[in-house]
Amino acid sequence: VVAVENGQPAADAGIRPGDVLVAIEGQEITDMEAYERVRDALRHQRDPLTVLVRTGTRENFVQVTPRDPGLVQ
């Protein structure tokens, strides 16, 4: 994660710059292409998404509730 805007779903879920998105809804995120593929597939999702986030050496699941089209804004 390079940047997170305050007030956006990712920020509300506690995702911060420097975190690594490991998986979204059980789909592994290995690179930007994988992220974009998952983001596009879930673009219209409005229910909370389960995201596995790595911060340093710790991994935690967080819930991200989309508000606008797109996933992490």
Protein backbone atom coordinates (compact mmCIF):
# COMPACT_ATOMS: atom_id res chain seq x y z
CA VAL A 1 0.00 0.00 0.00
CA VAL A 2 1.49 3.30 -1.10
CA ALA A 3 -1.16 5.73 0.11
CA VAL A 4 -4.47 5.65 1.95
CA GLU A 5 -6.88 8.59 2.03
CA ASN A 6 -8.39 9.49 5.39
CA GLY A 7 -12.09 8.74 5.51
CA GLN A 8 -11.92 6.07 2.80
CA PRO A 9 -12.84 2.41 3.52
CA ALA A 10 -9.23 1.20 3.70
CA ALA A 11 -8.29 3.90 6.21
CA ASP A 12 -11.41 3.18 8.26
CA ALA A 13 -10.33 -0.49 8.40
CA GLY A 14 -6.88 0.49 9.70
CA ILE A 15 -4.90 -0.12 6.52
CA ARG A 16 -1.88 2.18 6.37
CA PRO A 17 0.87 3.05 3.88
CA GLY A 18 3.53 0.36 3.99
CA ASP A 19 1.04 -2.43 4.70
CA VAL A 20 0.92 -5.35 2.28
CA LEU A 21 -2.40 -6.74 1.05
CA VAL A 22 -1.92 -10.51 1.24
CA ALA A 23 -5.43 -11.60 0.24
CA ILE A 24 -8.88 -10.17 -0.39
CA GLU A 25 -11.85 -12.48 0.14
CA GLY A 26 -9.43 -15.43 0.15
CA GLN A 27 -7.89 -14.49 -3.20
CA GLU A 28 -4.12 -14.14 -2.95
CA ILE A 29 -2.62 -10.79 -3.93
CA THR A 30 0.85 -11.43 -5.31
CA ASP A 31 1.32 -8.27 -7.36
CA MET A 32 -0.52 -5.24 -8.74
CA GLU A 33 -2.01 -7.29 -11.57
CA ALA A 34 -3.54 -9.74 -9.07
CA TYR A 35 -4.88 -6.82 -7.00
CA GLU A 36 -6.45 -5.23 -10.08
CA ARG A 37 -8.04 -8.55 -11.10
CA VAL A 38 -9.59 -9.01 -7.62
CA ARG A 39 -10.59 -5.34 -7.43
CA ASP A 40 -12.36 -5.56 -10.78
CA ALA A 41 -14.14 -8.81 -9.85
CA LEU A 42 -15.41 -7.28 -6.59
CA ARG A 43 -16.05 -3.77 -7.95
CA HIS A 44 -19.78 -3.79 -7.22
CA GLN A 45 -19.52 -5.54 -3.85
CA ARG A 46 -21.18 -3.60 -1.04
CA ASP A 47 -20.89 -6.15 1.78
CA PRO A 48 -17.78 -6.05 4.00
CA LEU A 49 -14.72 -7.66 2.43
CA THR A 50 -12.27 -9.72 4.45
CA VAL A 51 -8.73 -8.53 3.76
CA LEU A 52 -5.56 -10.15 5.09
CA VAL A 53 -3.02 -7.39 5.73
CA ARG A 54 0.67 -7.74 6.62
CA THR A 55 2.16 -4.99 8.76
CA GLY A 56 5.84 -5.70 9.32
CA THR A 57 5.93 -9.37 10.36
CA ARG A 58 2.33 -9.50 11.63
CA GLU A 59 -0.67 -10.54 9.59
CA ASN A 60 -4.21 -9.57 10.56
CA PHE A 61 -7.63 -9.87 9.01
CA VAL A 62 -9.60 -6.64 8.67
CA GLN A 63 -13.05 -5.90 7.31
CA VAL A 64 -13.26 -3.27 4.57
CA THR A 65 -16.74 -2.00 3.79
CA PRO A 66 -16.84 -0.55 0.27
CA ARG A 67 -18.74 2.70 -0.20
CA ASP A 68 -17.82 3.68 -3.76
CA PRO A 69 -16.86 1.67 -6.84
CA GLY A 70 -13.38 0.27 -6.38
CA LEU A 71 -11.86 -1.52 -3.46
CA VAL A 72 -9.11 0.28 -1.65
CA GLN A 73 -9.21 4.00 -2.24
